[in-house]
Coordinates of C-alpha atoms and ligand atoms in Angstrom, one line a residue:
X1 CA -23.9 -21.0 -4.8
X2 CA -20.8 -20.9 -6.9
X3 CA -20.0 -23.7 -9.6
X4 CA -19.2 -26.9 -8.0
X5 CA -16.0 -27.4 -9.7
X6 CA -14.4 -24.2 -9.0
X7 CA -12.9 -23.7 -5.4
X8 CA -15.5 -21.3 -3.4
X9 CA -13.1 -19.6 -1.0
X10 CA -13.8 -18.6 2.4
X11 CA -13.3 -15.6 4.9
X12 CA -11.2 -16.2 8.0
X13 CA -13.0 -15.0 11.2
X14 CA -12.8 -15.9 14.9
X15 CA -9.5 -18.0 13.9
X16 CA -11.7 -20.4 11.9
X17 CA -12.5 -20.6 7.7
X18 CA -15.9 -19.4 7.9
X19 CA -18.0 -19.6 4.1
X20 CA -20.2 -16.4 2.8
X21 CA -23.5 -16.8 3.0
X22 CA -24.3 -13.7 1.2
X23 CA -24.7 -15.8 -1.9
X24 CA -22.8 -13.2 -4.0
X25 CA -19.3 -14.0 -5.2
X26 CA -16.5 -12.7 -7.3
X27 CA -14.7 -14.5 -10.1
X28 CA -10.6 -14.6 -9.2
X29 CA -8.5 -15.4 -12.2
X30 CA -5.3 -16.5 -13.3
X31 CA -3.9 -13.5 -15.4
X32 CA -1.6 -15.7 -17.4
X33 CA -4.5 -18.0 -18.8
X34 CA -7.4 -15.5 -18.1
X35 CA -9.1 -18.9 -16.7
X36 CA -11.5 -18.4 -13.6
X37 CA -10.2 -20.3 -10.9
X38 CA -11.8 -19.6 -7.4
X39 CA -14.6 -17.8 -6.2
X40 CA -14.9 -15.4 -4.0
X41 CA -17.6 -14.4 -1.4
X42 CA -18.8 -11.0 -0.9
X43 CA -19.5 -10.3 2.4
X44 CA -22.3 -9.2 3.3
X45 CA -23.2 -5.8 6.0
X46 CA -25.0 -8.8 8.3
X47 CA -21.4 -10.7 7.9
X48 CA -19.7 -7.5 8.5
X49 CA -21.9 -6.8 11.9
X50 CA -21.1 -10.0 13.2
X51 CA -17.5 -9.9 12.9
X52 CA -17.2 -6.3 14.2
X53 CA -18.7 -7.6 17.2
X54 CA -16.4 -10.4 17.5
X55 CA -13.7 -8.0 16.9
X56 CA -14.9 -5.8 19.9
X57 CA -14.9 -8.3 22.2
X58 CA -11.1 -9.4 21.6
X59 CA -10.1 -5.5 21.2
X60 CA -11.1 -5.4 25.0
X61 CA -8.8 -8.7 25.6
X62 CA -6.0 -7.8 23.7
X63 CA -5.6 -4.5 24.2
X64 CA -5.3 -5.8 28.4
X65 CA -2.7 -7.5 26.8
X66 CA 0.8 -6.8 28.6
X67 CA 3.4 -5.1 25.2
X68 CA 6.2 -7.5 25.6
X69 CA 4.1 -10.4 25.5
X70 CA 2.0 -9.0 22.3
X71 CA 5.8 -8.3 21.1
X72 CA 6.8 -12.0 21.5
X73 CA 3.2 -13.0 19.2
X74 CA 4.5 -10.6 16.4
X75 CA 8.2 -11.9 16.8
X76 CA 6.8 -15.7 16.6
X77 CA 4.6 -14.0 13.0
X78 CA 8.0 -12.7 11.6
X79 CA 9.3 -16.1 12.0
X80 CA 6.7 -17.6 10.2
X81 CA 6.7 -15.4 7.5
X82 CA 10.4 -16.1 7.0
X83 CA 9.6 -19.7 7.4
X84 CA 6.8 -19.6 4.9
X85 CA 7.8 -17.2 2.4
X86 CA 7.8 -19.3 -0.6
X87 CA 4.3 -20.6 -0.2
X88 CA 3.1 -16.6 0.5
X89 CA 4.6 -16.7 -2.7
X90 CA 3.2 -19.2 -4.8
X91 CA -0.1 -17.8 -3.8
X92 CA 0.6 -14.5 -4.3
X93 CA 1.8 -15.5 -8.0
X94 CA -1.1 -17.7 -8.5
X95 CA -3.7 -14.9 -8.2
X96 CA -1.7 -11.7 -8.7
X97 CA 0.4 -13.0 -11.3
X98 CA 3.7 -11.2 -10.7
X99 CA 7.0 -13.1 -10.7
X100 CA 8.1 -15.4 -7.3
X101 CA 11.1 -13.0 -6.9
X102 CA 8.7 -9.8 -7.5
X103 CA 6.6 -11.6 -5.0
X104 CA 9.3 -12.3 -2.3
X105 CA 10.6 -9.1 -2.8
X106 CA 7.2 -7.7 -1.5
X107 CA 7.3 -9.9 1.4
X108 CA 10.5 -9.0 2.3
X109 CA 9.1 -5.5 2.5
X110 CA 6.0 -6.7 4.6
X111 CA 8.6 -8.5 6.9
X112 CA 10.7 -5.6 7.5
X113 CA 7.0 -4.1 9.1
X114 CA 6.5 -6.8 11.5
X115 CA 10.0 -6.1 12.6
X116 CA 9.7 -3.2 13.4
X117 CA 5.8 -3.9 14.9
X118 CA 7.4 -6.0 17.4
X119 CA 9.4 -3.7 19.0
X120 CA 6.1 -2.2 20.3
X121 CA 7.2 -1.5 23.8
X122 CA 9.7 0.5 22.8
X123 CA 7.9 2.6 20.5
X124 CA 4.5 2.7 22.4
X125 CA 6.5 4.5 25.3
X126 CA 4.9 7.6 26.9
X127 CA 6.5 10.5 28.2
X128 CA 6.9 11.7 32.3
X129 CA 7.1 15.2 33.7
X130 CA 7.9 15.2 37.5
X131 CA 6.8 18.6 39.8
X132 CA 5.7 20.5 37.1
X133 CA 4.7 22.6 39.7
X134 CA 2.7 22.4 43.4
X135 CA 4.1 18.6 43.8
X136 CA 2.5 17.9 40.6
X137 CA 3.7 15.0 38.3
X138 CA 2.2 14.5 34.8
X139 CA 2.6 11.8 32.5
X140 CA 1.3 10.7 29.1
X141 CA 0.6 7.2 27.8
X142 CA -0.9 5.3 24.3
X143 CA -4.1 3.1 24.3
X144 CA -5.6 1.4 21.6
X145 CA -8.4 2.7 20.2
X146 CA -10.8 -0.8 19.4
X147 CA -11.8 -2.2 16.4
X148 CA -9.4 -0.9 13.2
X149 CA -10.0 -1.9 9.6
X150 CA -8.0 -2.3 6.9
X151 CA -9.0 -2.0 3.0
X152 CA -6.3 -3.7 1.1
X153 CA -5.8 -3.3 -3.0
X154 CA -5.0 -6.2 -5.1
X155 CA -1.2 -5.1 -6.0
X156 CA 0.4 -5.9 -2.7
X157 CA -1.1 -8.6 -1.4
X158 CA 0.7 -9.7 2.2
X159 CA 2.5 -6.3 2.3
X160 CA 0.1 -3.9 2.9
X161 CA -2.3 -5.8 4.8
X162 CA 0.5 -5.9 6.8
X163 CA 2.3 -2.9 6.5
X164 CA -1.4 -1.2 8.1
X165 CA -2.5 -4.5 10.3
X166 CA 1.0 -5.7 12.1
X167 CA 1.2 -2.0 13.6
X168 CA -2.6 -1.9 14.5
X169 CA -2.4 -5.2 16.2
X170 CA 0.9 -4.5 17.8
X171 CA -0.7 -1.1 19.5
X172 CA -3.4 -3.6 20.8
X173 CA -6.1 -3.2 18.8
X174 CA -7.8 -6.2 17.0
X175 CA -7.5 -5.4 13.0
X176 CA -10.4 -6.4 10.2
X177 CA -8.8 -6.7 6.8
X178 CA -11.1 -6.2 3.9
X179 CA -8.4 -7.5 1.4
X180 CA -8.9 -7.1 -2.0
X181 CA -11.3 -9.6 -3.3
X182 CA -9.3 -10.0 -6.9
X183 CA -6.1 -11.8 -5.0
X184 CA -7.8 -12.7 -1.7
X185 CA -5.8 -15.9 -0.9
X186 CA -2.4 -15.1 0.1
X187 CA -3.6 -12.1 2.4
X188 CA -6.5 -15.3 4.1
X189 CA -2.8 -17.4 4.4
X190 CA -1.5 -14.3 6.5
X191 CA -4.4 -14.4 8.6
X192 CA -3.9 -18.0 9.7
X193 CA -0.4 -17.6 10.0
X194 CA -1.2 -15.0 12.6
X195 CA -3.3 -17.8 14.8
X196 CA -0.3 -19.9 14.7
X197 CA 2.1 -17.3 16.0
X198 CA -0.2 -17.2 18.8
X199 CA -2.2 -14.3 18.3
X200 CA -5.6 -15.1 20.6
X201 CA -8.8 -15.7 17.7
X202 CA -10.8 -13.2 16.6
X203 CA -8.3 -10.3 16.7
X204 CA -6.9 -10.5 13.1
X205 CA -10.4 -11.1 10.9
X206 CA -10.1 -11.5 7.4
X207 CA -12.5 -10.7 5.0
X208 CA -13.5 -10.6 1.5
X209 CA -15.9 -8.2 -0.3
X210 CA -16.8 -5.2 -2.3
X211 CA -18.3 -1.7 -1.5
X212 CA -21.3 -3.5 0.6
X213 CA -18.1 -4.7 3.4
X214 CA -16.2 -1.7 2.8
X215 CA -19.8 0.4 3.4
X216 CA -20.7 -1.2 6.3
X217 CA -17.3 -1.0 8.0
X218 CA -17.5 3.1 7.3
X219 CA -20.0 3.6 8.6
X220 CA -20.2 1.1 11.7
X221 CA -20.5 3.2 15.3
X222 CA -17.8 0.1 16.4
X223 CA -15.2 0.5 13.9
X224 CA -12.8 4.1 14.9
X225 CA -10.1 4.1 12.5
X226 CA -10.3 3.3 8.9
X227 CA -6.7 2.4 7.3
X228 CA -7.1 2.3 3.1
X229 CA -4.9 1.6 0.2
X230 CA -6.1 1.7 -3.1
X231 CA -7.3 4.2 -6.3
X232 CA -8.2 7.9 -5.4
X233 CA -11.5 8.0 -6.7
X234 CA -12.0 5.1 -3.6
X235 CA -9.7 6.7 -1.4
X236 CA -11.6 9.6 -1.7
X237 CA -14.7 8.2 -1.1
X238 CA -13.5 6.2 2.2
X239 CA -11.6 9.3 3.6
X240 CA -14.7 11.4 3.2
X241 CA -17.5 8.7 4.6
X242 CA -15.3 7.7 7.4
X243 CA -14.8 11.2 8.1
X244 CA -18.2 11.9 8.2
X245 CA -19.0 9.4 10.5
X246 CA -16.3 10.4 12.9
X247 CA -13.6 8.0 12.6
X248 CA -10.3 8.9 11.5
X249 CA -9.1 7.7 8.4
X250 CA -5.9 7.6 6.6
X251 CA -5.9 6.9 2.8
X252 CA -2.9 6.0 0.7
X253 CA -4.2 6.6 -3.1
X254 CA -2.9 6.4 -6.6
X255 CA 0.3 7.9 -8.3
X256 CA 2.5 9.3 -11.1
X257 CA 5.7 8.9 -10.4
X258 CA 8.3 11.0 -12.4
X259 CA 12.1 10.3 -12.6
X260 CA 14.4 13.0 -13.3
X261 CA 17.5 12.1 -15.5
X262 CA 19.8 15.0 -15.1
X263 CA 22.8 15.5 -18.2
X264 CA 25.2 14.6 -15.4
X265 CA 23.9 11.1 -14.2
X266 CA 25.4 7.9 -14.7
X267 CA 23.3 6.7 -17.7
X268 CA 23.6 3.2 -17.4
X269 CA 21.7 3.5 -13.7
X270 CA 19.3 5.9 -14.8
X271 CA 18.3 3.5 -17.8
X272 CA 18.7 0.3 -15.8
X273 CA 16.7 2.2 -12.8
X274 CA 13.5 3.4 -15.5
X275 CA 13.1 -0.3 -16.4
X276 CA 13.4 -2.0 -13.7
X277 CA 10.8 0.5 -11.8
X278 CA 8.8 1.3 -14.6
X279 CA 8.4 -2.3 -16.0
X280 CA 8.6 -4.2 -12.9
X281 CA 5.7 -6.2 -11.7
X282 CA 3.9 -4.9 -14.8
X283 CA 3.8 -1.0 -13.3
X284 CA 1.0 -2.1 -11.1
X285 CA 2.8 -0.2 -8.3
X286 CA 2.1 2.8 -6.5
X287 CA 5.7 3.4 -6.6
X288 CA 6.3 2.5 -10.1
X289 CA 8.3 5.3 -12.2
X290 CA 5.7 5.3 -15.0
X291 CA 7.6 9.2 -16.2
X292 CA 11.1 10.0 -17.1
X293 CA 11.4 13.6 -17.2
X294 CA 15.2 14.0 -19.3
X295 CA 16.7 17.6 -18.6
X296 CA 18.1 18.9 -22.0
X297 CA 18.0 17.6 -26.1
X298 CA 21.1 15.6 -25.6
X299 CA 19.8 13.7 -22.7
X300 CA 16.6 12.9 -24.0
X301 CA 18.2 11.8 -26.9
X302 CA 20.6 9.4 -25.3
X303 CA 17.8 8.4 -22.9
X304 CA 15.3 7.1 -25.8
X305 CA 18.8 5.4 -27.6
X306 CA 19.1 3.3 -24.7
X307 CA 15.6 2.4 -23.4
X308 CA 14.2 1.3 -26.7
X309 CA 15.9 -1.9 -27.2
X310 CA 15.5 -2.8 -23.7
X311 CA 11.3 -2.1 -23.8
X312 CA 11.8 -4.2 -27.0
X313 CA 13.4 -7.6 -25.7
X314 CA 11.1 -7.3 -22.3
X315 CA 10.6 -10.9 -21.5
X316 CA 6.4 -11.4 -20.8
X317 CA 5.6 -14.9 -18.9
X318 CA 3.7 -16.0 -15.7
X319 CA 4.7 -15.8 -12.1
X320 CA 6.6 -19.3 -11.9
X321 CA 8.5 -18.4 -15.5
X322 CA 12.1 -18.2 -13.7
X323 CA 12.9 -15.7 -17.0
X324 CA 9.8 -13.3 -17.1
X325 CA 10.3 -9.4 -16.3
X326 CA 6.4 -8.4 -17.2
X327 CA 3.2 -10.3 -15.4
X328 CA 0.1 -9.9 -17.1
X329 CA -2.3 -7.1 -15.5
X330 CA -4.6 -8.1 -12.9
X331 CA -7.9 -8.3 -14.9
X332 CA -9.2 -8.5 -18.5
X333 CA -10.6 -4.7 -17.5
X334 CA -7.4 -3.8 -16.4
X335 CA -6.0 -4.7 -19.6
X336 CA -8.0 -3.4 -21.5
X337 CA -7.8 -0.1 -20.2
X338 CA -4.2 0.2 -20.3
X339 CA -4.4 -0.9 -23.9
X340 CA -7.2 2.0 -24.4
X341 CA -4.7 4.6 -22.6
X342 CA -1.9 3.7 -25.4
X343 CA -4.1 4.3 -28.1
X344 CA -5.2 7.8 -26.7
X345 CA -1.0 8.9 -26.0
X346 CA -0.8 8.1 -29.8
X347 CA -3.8 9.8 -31.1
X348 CA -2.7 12.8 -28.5
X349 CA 0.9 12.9 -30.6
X350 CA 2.9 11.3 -28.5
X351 CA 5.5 8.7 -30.0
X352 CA 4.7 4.8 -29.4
X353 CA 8.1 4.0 -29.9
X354 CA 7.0 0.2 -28.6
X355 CA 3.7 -0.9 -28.7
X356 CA 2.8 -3.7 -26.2
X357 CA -0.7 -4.3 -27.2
X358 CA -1.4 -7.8 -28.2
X359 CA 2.1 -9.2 -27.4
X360 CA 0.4 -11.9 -25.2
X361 CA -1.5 -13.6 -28.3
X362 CA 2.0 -15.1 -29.1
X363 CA 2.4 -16.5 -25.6
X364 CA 1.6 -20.2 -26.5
X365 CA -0.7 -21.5 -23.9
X366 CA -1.2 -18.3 -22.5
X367 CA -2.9 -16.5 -25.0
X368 CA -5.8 -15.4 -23.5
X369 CA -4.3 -13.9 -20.5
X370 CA -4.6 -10.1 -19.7
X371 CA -1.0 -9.5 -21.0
X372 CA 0.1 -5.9 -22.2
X373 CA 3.6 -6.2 -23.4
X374 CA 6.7 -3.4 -22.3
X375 CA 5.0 0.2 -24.0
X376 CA 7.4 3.2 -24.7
X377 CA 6.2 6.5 -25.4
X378 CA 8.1 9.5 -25.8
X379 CA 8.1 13.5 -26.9
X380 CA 5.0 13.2 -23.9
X381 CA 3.9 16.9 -22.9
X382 CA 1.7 17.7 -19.6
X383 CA -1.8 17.9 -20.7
X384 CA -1.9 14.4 -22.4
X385 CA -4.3 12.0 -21.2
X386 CA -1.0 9.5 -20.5
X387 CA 0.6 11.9 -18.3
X388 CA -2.3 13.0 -16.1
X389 CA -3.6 9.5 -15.5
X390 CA -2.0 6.7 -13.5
X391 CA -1.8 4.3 -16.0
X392 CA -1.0 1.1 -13.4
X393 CA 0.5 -1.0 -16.3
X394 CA 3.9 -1.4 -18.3
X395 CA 4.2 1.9 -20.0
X396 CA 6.5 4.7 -19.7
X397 CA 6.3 7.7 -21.1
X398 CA 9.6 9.8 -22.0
X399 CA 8.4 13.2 -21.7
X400 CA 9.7 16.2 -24.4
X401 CA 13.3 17.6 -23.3
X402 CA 12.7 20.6 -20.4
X403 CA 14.9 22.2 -18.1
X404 CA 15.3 21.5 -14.7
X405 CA 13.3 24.4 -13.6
X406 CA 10.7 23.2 -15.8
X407 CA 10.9 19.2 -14.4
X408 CA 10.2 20.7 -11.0
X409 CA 7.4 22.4 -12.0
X410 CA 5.9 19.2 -14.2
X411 CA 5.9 17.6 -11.1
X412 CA 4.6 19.9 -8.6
X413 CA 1.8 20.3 -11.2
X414 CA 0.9 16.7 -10.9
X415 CA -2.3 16.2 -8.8
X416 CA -0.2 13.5 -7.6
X417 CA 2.7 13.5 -5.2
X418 CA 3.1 9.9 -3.9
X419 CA 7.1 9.3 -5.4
X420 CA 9.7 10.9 -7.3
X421 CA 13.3 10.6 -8.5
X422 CA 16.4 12.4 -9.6
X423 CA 19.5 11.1 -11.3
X424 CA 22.3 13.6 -10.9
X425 CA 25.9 13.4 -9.6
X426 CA 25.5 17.2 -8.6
X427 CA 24.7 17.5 -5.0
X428 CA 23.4 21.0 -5.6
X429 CA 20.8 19.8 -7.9
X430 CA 19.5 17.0 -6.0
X431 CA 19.0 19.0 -2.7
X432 CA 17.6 22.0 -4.7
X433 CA 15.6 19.3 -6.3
X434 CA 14.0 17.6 -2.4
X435 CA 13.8 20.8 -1.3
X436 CA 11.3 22.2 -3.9
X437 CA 9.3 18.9 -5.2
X438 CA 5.9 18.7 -3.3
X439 CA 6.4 14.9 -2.8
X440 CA 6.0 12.6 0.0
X441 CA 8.8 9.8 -0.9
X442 CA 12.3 11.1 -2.9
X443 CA 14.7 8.7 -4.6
X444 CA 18.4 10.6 -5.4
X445 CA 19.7 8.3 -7.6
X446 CA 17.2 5.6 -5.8
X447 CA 14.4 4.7 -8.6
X448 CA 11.8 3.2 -5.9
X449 CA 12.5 5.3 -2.5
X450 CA 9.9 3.3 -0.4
X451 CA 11.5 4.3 2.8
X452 CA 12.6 1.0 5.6
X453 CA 10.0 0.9 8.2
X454 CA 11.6 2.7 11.3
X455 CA 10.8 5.9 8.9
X456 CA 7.3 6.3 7.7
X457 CA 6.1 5.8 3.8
X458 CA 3.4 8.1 2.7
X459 CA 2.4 10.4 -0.3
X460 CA 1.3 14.1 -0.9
X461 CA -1.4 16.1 -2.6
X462 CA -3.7 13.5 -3.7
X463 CA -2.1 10.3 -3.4
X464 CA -2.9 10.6 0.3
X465 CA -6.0 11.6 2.6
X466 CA -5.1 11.9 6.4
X467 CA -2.4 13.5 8.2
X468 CA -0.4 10.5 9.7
X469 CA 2.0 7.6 7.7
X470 CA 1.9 4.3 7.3
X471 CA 4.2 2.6 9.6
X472 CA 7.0 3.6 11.3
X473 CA 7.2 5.8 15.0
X474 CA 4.4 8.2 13.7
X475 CA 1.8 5.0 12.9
X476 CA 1.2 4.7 16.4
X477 CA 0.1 8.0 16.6
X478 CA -2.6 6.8 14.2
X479 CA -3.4 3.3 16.0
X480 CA -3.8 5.0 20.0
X481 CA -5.2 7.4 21.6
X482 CA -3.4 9.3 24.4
X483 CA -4.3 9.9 27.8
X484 CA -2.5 12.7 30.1
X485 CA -2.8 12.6 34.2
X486 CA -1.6 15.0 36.5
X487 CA -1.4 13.5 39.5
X488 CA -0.3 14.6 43.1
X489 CA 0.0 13.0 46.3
X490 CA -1.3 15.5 48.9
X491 CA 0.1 14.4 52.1
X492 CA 1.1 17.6 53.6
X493 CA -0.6 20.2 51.2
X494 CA -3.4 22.5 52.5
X495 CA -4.6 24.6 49.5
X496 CA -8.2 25.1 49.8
X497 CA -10.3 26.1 46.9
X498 CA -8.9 27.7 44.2
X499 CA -11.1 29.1 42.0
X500 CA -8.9 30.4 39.3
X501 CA -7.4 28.8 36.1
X502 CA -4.5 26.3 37.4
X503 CA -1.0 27.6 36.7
X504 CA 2.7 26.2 38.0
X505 CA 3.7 29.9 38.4
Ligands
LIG601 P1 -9.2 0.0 -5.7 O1 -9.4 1.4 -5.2 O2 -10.0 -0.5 -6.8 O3 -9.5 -1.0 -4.5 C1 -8.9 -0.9 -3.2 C2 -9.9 -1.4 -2.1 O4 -11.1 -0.7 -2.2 C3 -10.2 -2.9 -2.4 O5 -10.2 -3.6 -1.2 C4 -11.6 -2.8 -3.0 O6 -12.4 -3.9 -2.7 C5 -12.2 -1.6 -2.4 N1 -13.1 -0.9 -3.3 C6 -13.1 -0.8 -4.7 N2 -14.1 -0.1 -5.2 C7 -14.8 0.4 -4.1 C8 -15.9 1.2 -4.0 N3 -16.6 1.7 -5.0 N4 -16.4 1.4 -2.7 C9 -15.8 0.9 -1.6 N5 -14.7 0.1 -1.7 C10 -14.2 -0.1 -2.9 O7 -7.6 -0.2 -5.9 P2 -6.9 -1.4 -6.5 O8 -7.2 -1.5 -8.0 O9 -7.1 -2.6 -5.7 O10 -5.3 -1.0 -6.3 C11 -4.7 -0.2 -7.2 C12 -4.6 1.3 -6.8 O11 -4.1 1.3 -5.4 C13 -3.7 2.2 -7.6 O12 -4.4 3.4 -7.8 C14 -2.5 2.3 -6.7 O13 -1.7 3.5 -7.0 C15 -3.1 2.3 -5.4 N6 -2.1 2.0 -4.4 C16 -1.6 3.0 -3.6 C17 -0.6 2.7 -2.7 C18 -0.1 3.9 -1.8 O14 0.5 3.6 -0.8 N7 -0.3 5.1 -2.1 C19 -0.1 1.4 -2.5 C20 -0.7 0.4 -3.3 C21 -1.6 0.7 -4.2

């Protein structure tokens, strides 16, 4: 049992808060204070049975379900997320740490999915072929495939429990999110919001727990389709397993994100642009520009004149400090890693032009948070342990002055290929520049291009395992399976046997 004065948390299955009764539970903190304060159960593979067979069940149900009426349940959801967007919020502050704005920014993002999930009929729409030869008429249509789970990561919360779940649900299949079991509460909120939009119990599960849930639902003969955001390493290991036990999978993994400032681009963007999306929710994005590649001496010069007393006078504070522009990272671990990263850049030779470590120990009352204050590092070369690792925290790294032949090639290097950027006001350059970069999202001029969701957001190389997107027209493709009839009505024909391959010739 967990300690009696600190909240035990509890799954949400069937449309009901259900408690573990695994009897093994996470701590969840508050980065700010580094104070424990709820636990969290790990589900166990007997949890996980039991709620893939519930989901089964209401797969069958709701996938009978007629698409304008699932349409109006996701509708009634986008109103409640507007309606309760603060509280999504708080919660997501309280556990995650980043700011209320950083957080209702991300739910602005996860409501623009739902949007777009409740157009369903529209988008589920099949495709019709009359007489394609001998009175033949053949025609194509989506169904859901079952039972889908999603394996959420601690950074976003609502959105990508969303971003994979709202689409799932939407093709009429019922959707098990494993949600990260660091920040579990404000992705258990979105699963209750669910049952008040209407959406029948037991198709929207939500459940919290480590590699025993995420095992189980890998390898469970009930479970087709694997949905995963989160680290490569894990990525890697769910494409493969799920793979191997014949479900498809889609993984979106981790990133390095490099912006290229060109000697022509407007300055004050491309500076304004590196901090806001390198610093911003503490660079625990998978978008997050965490590499500023400067084209040319002069620029890199300008580029370092500018940033450093910016990364200096970096505000640090928790989620409900109106002021703060850096959260604290997610976990003491977290921290300390990031802190251990910064040490290796310097002992590697690149210049700690601002060093964030132990910035938060000034932070009255919340000096034993996992804080890692605004970090600058310049004259950065490939090769360094800072540039081939995603360093998922409040760093950026200036790299050494290179030509734009040689930015290209820095990034097609990467083993990464999630996001990129290019600050220019030559149009030449910048569609040389999306022509050649193997990268899956391209800002010109656009620091965090995570494309709206009637497009489709998705990586290359290894920030992402699979073939289809997340969200958007081609997330359907991922969430159905297709059927194809030719059908003929034979009043009048009198063709006998025919005993060679079918043509329309
Ligand atoms: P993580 O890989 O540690 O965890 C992701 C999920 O996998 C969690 O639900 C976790 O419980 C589960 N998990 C963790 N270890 C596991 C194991 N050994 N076996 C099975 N399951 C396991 O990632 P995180 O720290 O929560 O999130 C940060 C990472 O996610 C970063 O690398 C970031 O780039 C990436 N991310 C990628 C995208 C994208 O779209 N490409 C979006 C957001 C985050």
């Amino acid at each position: 049992m967990a300690n009696n004065s600190i909240n035990e948390l509890q799954h949400f299955i069937n449309g009901k808060k259900t408690a573990g009764t695994s009897g093994r539970f996470g701590d969840v903190f508050n980065p700010a204070t580094g104070e424990v304060q709820a636990k969290a159960p790990f589900a166990s593979k007997a949890e996980i049975d039991e709620i893939v067979k519930i989901s089964k069940k209401m797969a069958k149900e709701w996938g009978a379900t007629a698409s304008p009426k699932r349409s109006s349940i996701i509708f009634n959801m986008r109103e409640l997320m507007v309606k309760n967007k603060q509280n999504l919020a708080e919660l997501i502050g309280q556990e995650h740490g980043k700011t209320i704005a950083d957080a209702l920014g991300e739910i602005a993002r996860a409501i623009d999915v739902v949007e777009f999930a409740a157009g369903i009929p529209n988008t589920i729409k099949g495709a019709y072929s009359p007489n394609v030869g001998g009175n033949i008429d053949v025609f194509s249509f989506r169904e859901p495939i079952g039972v889908v789970a999603g394996i959420s990561p601690f950074n976003f919360p609502v959105m990508v429990p969303l971003w994979m779940g709202a689409m799932a649900v939407a093709c009429g299949n019922s959707y098990i999110n494993k949600c990260s079991e660091v920040d579990p509460s404000a992705a258990l909120r979105v699963a209750e919001l669910w049952k008040e939009a209407g959406l029948p119990d037991g198709v929207w599960n939500c459940v919290i727990g480590d590699k025993e849930a995420v095992d189980s639902l890998l390898t469970h003969p009930d479970v087709p389709a694997i949905s995963f955001v989160g680290s490569t390493a894990v990525g890697e290991y769910v494409y493969q397993t799920g793979c191997k036990h014949n479900k498809r999978v889609q993984a979106f993994t981790g990133a390095k994100n490099h912006l290229v400032v060109m000697p022509d681009a407007n300055m004050d963007q491309a500076v304004d642009a590196l901090i806001g999306a390198g610093y911003g929710s503490a660079g625990e994005r998978c978008m997050a520009i965490s590499v500023a590649v400067p084209v040319g001496e002069a620029t890199a010069k300008e580029l370092v004149k500018r940033l450093l007393p910016k990364v200096e006078e970096l505000k640090m504070g928790p989620y409900n400090d109106a002021k703060a522009e850096i959260n604290p990272l997610i976990t003491r671990k977290a921290q300390e890693r990031v802190e251990g990263l910064i040490a290796k850049g310097k002992a590697e030779g690149a210049g700690l032009l601002v060093d964030g470590r132990g910035k938060g120990k000034n932070l009255q009352g919340y000096e034993n948070g996992f804080w890692v204050g605004g970090t600058l590092l310049d004259g950065v070369k490939e090769g360094m342990e800072v540039h081939k690792t995603e360093i998922f925290g409040p760093v950026l790294s200036v790299m050494a002055p290179v030509d734009f032949d040689k930015a290209v090639n820095i990034i097609n290097n990467h083993e990464y290929g999630n996001g990129t950027a290019i600050f220019t006001r030559d149009g030449d350059t910048a569609k040389s520049f999306m022509d050649r970069v193997d990268v899956g999202m391209i800002g010109v001029n656009v620091p965090i291009p995570v494309p709206v969701s009637f497009h489709h957001f998705g990586g290359s190389k290894r920030s992402k395992f699979g073939d289809t997107q997340m969200y958007g027209p081609e997330s359907v493709v991922f969430f159905t399976k297709m059927k194809t009839v030719s059908s003929r009505w034979p009043s009048g024909i009198k063709e006998g046997a025919v005993f060679s391959m079918p043509s329309h010739k």
